[in-house]
mmCIF file of C-alpha atoms in Angstrom:
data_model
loop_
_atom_site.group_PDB
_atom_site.id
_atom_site.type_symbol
_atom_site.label_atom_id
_atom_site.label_comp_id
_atom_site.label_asym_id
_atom_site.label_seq_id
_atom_site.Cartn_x
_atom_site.Cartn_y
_atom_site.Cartn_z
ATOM 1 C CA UNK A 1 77.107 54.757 20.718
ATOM 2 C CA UNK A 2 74.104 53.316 22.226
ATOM 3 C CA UNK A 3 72.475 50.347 20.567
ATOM 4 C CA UNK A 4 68.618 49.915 19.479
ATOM 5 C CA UNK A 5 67.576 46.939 17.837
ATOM 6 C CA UNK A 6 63.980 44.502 17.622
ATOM 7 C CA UNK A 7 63.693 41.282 16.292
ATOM 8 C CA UNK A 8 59.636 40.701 15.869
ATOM 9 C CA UNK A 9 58.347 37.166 16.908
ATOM 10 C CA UNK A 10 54.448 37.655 17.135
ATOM 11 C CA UNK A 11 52.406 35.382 18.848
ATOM 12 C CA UNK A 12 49.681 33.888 16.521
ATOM 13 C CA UNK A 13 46.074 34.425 17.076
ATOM 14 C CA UNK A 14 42.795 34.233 14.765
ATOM 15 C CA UNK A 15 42.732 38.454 14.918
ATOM 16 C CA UNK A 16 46.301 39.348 14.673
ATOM 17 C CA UNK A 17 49.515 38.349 12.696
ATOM 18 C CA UNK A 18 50.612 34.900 12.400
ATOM 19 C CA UNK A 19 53.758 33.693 14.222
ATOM 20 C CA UNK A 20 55.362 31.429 16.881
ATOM 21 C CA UNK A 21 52.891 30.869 19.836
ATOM 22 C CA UNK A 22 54.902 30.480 23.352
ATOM 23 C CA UNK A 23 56.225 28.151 25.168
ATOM 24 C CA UNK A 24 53.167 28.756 27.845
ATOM 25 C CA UNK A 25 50.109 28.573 25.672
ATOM 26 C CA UNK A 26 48.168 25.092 25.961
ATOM 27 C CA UNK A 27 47.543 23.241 22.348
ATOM 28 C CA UNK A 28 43.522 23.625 23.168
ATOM 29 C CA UNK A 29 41.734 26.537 25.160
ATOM 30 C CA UNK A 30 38.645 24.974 26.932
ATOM 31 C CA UNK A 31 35.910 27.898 28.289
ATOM 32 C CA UNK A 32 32.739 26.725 30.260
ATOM 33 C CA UNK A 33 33.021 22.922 29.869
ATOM 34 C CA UNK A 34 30.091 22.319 31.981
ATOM 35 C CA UNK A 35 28.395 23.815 28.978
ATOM 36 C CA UNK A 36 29.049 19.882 27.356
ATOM 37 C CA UNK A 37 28.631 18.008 30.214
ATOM 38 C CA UNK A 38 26.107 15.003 29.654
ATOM 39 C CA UNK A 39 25.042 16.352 25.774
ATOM 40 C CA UNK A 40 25.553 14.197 23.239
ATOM 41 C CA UNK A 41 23.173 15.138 20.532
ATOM 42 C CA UNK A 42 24.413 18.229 18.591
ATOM 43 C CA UNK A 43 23.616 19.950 15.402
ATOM 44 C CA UNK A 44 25.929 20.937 13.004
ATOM 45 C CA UNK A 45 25.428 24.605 12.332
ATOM 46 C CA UNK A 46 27.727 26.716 10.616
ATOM 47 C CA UNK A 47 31.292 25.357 9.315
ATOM 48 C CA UNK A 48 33.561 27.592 7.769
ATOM 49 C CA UNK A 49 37.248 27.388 7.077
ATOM 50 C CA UNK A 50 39.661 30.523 5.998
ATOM 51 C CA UNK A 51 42.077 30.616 4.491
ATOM 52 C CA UNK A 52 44.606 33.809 4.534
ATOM 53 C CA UNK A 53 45.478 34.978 1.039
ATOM 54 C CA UNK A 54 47.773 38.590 2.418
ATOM 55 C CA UNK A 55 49.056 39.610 5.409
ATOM 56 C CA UNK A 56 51.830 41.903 6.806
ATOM 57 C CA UNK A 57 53.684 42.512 9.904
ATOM 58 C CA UNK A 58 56.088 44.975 11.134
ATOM 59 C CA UNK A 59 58.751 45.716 13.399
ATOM 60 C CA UNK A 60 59.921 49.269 15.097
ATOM 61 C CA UNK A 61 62.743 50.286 16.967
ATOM 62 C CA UNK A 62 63.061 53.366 19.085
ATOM 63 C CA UNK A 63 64.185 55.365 21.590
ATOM 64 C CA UNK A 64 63.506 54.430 25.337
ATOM 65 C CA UNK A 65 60.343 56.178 26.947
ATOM 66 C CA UNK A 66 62.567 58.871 29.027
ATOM 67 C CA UNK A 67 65.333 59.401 26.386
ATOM 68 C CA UNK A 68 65.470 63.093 24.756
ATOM 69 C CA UNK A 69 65.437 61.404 21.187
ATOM 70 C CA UNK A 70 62.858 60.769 19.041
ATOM 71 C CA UNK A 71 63.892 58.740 16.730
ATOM 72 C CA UNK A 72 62.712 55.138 15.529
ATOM 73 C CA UNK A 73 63.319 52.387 12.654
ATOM 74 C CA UNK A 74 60.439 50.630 11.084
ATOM 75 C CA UNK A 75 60.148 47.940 8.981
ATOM 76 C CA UNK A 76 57.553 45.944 7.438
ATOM 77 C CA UNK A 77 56.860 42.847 5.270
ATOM 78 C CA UNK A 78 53.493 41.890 3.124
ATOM 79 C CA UNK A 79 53.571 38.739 1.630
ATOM 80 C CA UNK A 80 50.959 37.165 -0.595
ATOM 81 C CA UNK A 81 49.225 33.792 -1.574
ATOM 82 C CA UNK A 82 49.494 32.654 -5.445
ATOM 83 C CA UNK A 83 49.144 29.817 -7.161
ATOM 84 C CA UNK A 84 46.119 27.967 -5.083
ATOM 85 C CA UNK A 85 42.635 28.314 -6.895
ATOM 86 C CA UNK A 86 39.636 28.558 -5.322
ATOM 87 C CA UNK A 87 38.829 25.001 -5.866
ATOM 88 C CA UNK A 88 41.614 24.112 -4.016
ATOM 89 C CA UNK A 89 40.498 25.385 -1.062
ATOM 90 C CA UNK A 90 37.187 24.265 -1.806
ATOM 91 C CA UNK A 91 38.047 20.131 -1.509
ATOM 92 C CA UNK A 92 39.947 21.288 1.564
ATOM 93 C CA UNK A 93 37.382 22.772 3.207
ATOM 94 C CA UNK A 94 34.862 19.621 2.397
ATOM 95 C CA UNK A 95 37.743 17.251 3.481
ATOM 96 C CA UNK A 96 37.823 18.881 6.410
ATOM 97 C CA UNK A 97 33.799 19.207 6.916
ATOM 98 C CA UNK A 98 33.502 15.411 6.498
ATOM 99 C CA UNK A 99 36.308 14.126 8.798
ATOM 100 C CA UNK A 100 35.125 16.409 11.369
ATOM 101 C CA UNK A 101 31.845 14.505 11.398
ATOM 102 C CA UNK A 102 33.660 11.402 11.562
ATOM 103 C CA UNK A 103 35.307 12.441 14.543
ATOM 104 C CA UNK A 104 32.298 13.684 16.161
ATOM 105 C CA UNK A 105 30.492 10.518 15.406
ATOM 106 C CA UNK A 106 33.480 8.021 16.718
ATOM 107 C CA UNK A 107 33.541 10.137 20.203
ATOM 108 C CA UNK A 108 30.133 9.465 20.618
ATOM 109 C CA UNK A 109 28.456 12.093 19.322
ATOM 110 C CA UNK A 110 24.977 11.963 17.286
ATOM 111 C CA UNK A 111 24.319 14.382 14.931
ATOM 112 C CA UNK A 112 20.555 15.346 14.510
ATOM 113 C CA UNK A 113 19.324 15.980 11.041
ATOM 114 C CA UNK A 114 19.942 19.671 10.308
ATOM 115 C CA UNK A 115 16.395 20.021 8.576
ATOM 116 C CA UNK A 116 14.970 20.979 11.493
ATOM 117 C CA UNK A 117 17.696 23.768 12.176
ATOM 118 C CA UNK A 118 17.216 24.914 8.824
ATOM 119 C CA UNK A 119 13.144 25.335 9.439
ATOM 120 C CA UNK A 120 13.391 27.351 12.510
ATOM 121 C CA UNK A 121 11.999 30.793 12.179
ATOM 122 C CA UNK A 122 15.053 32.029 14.560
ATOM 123 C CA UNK A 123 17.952 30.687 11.946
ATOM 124 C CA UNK A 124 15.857 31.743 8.863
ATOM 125 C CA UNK A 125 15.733 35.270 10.399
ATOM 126 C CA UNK A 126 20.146 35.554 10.614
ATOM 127 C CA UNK A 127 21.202 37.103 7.211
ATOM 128 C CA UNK A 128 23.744 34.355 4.866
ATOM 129 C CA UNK A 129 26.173 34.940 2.706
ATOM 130 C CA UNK A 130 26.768 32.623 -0.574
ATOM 131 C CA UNK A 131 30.566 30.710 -0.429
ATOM 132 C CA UNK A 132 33.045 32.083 -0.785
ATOM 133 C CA UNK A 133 33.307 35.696 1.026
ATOM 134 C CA UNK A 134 36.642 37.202 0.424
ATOM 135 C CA UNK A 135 37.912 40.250 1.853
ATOM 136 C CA UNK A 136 40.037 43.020 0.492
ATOM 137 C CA UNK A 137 42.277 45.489 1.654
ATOM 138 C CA UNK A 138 40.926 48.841 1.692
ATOM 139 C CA UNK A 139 43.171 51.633 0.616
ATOM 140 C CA UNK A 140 46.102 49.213 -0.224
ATOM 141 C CA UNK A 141 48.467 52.420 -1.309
ATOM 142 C CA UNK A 142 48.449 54.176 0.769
ATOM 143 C CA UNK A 143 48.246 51.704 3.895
ATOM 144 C CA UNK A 144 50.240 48.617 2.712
ATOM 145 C CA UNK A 145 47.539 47.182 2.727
ATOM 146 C CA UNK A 146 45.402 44.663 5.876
ATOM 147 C CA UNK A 147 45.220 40.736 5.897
ATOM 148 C CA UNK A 148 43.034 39.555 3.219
ATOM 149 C CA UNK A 149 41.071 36.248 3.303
ATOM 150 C CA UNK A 150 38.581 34.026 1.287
ATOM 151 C CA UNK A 151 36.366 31.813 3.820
ATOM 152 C CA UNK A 152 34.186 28.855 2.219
ATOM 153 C CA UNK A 153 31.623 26.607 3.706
ATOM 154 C CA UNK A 154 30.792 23.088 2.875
ATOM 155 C CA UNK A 155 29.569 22.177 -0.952
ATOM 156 C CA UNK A 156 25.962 23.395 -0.668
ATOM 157 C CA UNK A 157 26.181 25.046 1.863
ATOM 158 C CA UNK A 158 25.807 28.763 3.187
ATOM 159 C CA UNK A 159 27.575 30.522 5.427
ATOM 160 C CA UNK A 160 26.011 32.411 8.800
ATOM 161 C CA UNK A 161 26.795 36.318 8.249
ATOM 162 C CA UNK A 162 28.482 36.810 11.695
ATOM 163 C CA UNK A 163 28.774 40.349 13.464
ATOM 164 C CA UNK A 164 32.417 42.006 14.775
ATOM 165 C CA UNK A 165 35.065 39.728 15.687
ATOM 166 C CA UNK A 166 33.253 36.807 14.096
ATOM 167 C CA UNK A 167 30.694 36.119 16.738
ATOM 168 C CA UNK A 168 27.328 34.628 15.662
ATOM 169 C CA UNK A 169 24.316 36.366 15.772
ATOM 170 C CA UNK A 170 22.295 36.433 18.771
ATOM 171 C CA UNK A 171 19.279 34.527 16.842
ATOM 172 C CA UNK A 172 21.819 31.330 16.398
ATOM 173 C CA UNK A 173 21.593 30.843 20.473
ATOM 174 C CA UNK A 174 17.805 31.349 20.624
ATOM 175 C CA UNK A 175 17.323 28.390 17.953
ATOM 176 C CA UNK A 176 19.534 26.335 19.820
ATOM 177 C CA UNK A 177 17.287 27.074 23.217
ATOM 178 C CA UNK A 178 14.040 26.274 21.564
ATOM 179 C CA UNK A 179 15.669 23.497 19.767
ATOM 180 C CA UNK A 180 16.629 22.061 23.012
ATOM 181 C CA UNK A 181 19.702 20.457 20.392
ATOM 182 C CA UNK A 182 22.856 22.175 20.996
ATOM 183 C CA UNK A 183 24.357 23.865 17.823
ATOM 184 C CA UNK A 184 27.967 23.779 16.934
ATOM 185 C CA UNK A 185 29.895 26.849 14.991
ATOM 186 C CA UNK A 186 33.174 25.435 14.081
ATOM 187 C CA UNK A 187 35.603 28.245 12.451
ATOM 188 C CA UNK A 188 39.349 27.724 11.195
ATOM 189 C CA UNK A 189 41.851 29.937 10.061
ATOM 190 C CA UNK A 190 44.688 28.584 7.995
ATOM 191 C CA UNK A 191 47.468 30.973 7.607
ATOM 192 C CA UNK A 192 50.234 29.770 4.310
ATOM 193 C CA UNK A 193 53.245 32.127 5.906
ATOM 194 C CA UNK A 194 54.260 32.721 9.896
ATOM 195 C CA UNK A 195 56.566 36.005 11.031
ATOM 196 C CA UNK A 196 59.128 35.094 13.513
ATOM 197 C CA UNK A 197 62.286 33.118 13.849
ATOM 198 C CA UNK A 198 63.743 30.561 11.924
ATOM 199 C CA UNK A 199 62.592 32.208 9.123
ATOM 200 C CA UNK A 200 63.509 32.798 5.541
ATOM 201 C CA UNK A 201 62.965 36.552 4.063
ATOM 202 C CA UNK A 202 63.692 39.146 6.310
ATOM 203 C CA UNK A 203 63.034 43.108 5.669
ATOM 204 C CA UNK A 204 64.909 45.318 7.248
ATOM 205 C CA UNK A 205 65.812 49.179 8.054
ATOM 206 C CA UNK A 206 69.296 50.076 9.628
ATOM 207 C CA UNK A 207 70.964 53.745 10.296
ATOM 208 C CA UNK A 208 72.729 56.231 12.740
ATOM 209 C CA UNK A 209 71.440 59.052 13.509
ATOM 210 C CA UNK A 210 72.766 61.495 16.009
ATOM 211 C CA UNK A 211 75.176 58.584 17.602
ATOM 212 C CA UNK A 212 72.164 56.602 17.918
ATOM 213 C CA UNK A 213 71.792 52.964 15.641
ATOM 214 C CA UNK A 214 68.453 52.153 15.267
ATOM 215 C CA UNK A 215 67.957 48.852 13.505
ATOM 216 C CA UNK A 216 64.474 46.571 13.002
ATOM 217 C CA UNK A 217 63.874 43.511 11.089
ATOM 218 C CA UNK A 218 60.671 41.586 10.257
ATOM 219 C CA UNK A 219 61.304 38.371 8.617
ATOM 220 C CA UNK A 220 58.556 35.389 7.453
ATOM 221 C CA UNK A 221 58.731 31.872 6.541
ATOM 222 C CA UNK A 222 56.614 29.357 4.552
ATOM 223 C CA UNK A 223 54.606 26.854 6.911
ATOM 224 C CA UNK A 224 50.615 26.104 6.489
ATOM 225 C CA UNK A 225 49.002 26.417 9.901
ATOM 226 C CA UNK A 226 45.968 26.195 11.793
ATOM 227 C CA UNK A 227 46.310 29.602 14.064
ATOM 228 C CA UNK A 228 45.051 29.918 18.135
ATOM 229 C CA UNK A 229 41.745 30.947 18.310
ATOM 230 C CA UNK A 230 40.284 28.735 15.813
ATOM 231 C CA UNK A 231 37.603 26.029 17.196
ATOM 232 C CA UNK A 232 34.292 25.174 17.466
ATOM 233 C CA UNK A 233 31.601 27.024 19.744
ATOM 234 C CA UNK A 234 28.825 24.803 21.269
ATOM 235 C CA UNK A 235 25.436 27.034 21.504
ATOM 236 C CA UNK A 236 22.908 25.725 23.763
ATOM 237 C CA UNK A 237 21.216 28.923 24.556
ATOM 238 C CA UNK A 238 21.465 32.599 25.420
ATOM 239 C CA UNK A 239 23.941 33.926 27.971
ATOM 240 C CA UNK A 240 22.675 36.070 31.125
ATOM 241 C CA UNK A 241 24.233 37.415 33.706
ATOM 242 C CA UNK A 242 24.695 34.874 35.969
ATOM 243 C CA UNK A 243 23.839 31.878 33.392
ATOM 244 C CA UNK A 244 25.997 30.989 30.463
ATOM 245 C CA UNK A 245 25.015 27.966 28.696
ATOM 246 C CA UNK A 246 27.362 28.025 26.180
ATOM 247 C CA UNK A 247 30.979 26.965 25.813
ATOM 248 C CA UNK A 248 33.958 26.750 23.880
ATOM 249 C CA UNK A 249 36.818 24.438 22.574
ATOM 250 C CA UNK A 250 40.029 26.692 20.870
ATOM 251 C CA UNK A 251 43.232 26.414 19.242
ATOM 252 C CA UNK A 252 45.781 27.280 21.969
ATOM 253 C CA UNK A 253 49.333 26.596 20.488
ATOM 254 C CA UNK A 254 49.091 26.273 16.439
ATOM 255 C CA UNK A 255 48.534 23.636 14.676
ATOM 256 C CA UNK A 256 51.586 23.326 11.783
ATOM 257 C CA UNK A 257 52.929 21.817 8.952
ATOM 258 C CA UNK A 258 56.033 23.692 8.807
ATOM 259 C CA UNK A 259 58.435 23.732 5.714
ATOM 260 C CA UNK A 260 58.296 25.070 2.124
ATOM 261 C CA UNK A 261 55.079 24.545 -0.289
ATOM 262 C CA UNK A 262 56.268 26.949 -3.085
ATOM 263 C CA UNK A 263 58.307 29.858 -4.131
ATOM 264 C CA UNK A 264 59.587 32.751 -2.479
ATOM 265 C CA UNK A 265 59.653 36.455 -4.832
ATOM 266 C CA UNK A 266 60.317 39.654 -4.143
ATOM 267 C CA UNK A 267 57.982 41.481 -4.931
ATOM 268 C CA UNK A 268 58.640 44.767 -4.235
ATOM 269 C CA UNK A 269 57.342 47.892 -6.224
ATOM 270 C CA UNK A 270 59.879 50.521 -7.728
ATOM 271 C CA UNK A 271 57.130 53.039 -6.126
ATOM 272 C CA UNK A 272 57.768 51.051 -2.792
ATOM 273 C CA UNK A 273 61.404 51.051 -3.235
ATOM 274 C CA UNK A 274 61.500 54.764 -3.984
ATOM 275 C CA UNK A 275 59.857 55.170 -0.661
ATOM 276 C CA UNK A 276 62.297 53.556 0.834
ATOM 277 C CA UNK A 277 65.499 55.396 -0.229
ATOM 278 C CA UNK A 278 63.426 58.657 0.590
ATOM 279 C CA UNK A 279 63.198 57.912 3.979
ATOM 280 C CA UNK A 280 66.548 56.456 4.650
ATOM 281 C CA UNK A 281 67.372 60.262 3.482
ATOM 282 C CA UNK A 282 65.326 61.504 5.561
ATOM 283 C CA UNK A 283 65.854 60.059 7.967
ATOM 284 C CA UNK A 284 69.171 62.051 8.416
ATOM 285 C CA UNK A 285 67.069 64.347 9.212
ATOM 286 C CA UNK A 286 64.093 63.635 10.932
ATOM 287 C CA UNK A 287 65.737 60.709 12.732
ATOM 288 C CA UNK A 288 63.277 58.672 11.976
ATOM 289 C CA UNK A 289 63.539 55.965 8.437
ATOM 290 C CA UNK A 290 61.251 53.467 7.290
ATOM 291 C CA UNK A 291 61.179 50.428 4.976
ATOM 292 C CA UNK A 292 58.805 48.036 3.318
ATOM 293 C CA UNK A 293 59.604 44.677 1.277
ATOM 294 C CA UNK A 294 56.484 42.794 -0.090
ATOM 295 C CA UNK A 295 57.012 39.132 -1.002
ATOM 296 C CA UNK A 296 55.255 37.056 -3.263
ATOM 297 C CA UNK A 297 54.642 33.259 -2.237
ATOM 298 C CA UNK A 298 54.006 30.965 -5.454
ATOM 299 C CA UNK A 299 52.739 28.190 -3.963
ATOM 300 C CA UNK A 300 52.610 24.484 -5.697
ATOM 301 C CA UNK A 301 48.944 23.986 -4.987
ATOM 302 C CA UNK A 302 49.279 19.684 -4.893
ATOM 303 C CA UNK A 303 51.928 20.683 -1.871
ATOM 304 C CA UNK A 304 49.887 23.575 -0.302
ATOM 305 C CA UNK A 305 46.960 21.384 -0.295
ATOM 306 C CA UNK A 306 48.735 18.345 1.191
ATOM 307 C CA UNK A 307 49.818 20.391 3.923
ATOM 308 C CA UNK A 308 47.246 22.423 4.727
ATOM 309 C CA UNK A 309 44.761 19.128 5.194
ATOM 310 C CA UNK A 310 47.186 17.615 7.266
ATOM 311 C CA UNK A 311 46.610 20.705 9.609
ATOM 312 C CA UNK A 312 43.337 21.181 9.079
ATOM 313 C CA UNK A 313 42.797 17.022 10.256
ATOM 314 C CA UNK A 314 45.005 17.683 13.276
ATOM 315 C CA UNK A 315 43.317 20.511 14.054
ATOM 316 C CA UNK A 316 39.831 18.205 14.230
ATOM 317 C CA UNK A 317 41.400 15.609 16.037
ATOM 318 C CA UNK A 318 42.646 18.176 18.909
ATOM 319 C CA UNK A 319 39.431 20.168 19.488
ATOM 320 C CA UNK A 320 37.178 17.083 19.066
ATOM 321 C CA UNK A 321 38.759 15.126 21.317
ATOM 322 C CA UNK A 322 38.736 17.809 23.881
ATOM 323 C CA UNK A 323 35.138 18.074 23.442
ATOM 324 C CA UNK A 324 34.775 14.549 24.008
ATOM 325 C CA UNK A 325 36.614 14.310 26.838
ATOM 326 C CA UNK A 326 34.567 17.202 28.982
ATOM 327 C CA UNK A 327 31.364 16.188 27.769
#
């Protein structure tokens, strides 16, 4: 009997599933530092923090590429954010706003009056969108659903509608070149659950079929993190072909707080676990079986909160002081 089996450890990044980066990444990616060099007045543009309210990941096992079988196991796991308001997130999000100022201003930095930003025909012409903006899965039934967020800015504050991918709109780079002020767009991603190892709910699918076991797991675990790709983007001007002004400081390895802040639940539907005995049936059949567990993460807000500041502080002490130290 030949043997199939996966384990899923994803690597976290700001567009994909959270996880466990590797051993290789660096704990800040730095793109274009010349862009800093010798510019130490900035303006504080558009500060957002998100926070990740859903997410899923999976885990399939199948046959190798050249094997006559066609068989596979899948499994997936959705867990969910409770028990942290919106004004919660809120104080975090101006906590972390006003010690990333701090920081800027104790590395040197001055921060020019954002009036002038604010009265620039090129920012008044980028569409904004009133805190918070949450999104929703789309067609959660029938897909299990996408990752789901709510993203605030600073009390009082708008936030920049940005275009695929969460790049800022191409008016943002032109204010900053007429402003002759660079403008910084500083955007986190805080993530309440990781997928990976040392974990502590796994999902699971496991069966023969045809003398072939075919066995996947997908397991998560409680721990508040800052996730790779999150940072700040420093906008002096627009990019050409041979000329790019700009440059960027990232989130390389993620920044965590790991251990518990609430309550694990299964929450799995009896629709969702009548899907899964049908296809562990069927699966006799078709050689091919499925299975879905959905998990329910109560958190104690005091303790989410706690933690996720701590990362969010960490996370402006890494990126500003690598901004500081190729400027």
């Amino acid at each position: 009997m030949k043997n199939i089996a996966v384990l899923l450890v994803l690597s976290l990044s700001l567009f994909g599933c959270a996880g466990i980066a590797t051993k290789q990444a660096e704990p800040v990616v730095t793109d274009n530092a010349e862009a800093f060099s010798g510019k130490n007045r900035v303006i504080l543009g558009d500060f957002r923090v998100s926070f990740v309210t859903f997410d899923k990941s999976s885990a399939k096992a199948e046959s190798p590429m050249f094997s006559s079988e066609r068989g596979y196991a899948k499994s997936t796991l959705r867990a969910k954010l409770t028990g942290v308001p919106d004004s919660v997130m809120q104080q975090l999000t101006d906590a972390a706003y006003r010690d990333f100022e701090a920081k800027l201003k104790a590395s040197g930095y001055t921060l020019v009056d954002g009036r002038a930003l604010a009265d620039s025909a090129d920012w008044q012409k980028m569409d904004k969108e009133t805190s918070p903006v949450k999104t929703t899965s789309s067609f959660k039934a029938w897909t299990g659903g996408s990752r789901e967020t709510a993203t605030f800015a600073p009390s009082g504050m708008t936030l920049v509608e940005r275009g695929a991918n969460g790049i800022m709109p191409y008016h943002a780079y032109v204010a900053a070149d007429k402003l002759g002020t660079p403008i910084l767009s500083v955007n986190y991603l805080v993530h309440f659950v990781y997928f990976g190892s040392e974990t502590d709910y796994q999902s699971n699918v496991a069966y023969d079929y045809k003398g072939a076991e075919y066995s996947a797991e997908v397991s998560a675990g409680q721990g508040v993190q800052v996730v790779p790709g999150s940072g700040i983007e420093f906008m002096s001007g627009a990019a050409g072909t041979f000329n790019n002004p700009n440059g960027r400081v990232t989130v390389g390895t993620p920044v965590v707080v790991p251990g518990p802040f609430g309550r694990s639940e299964d929450a799995t539907s009896g629709m969702q676990k009548a899907a899964n005995a049908f296809s562990s049936v069927l699966g006799m059949v078709s050689g091919s079986a499925s299975s879905a567990k959905e998990i329910n993460i109560k958190a104690d807000p005091d303790v989410y909160a706690a933690n996720a500041k701590k990362a969010l502080l960490s996370a402006n002490e890494r990126l500003v002081s690598a901004l500081a130290a190729a400027k």
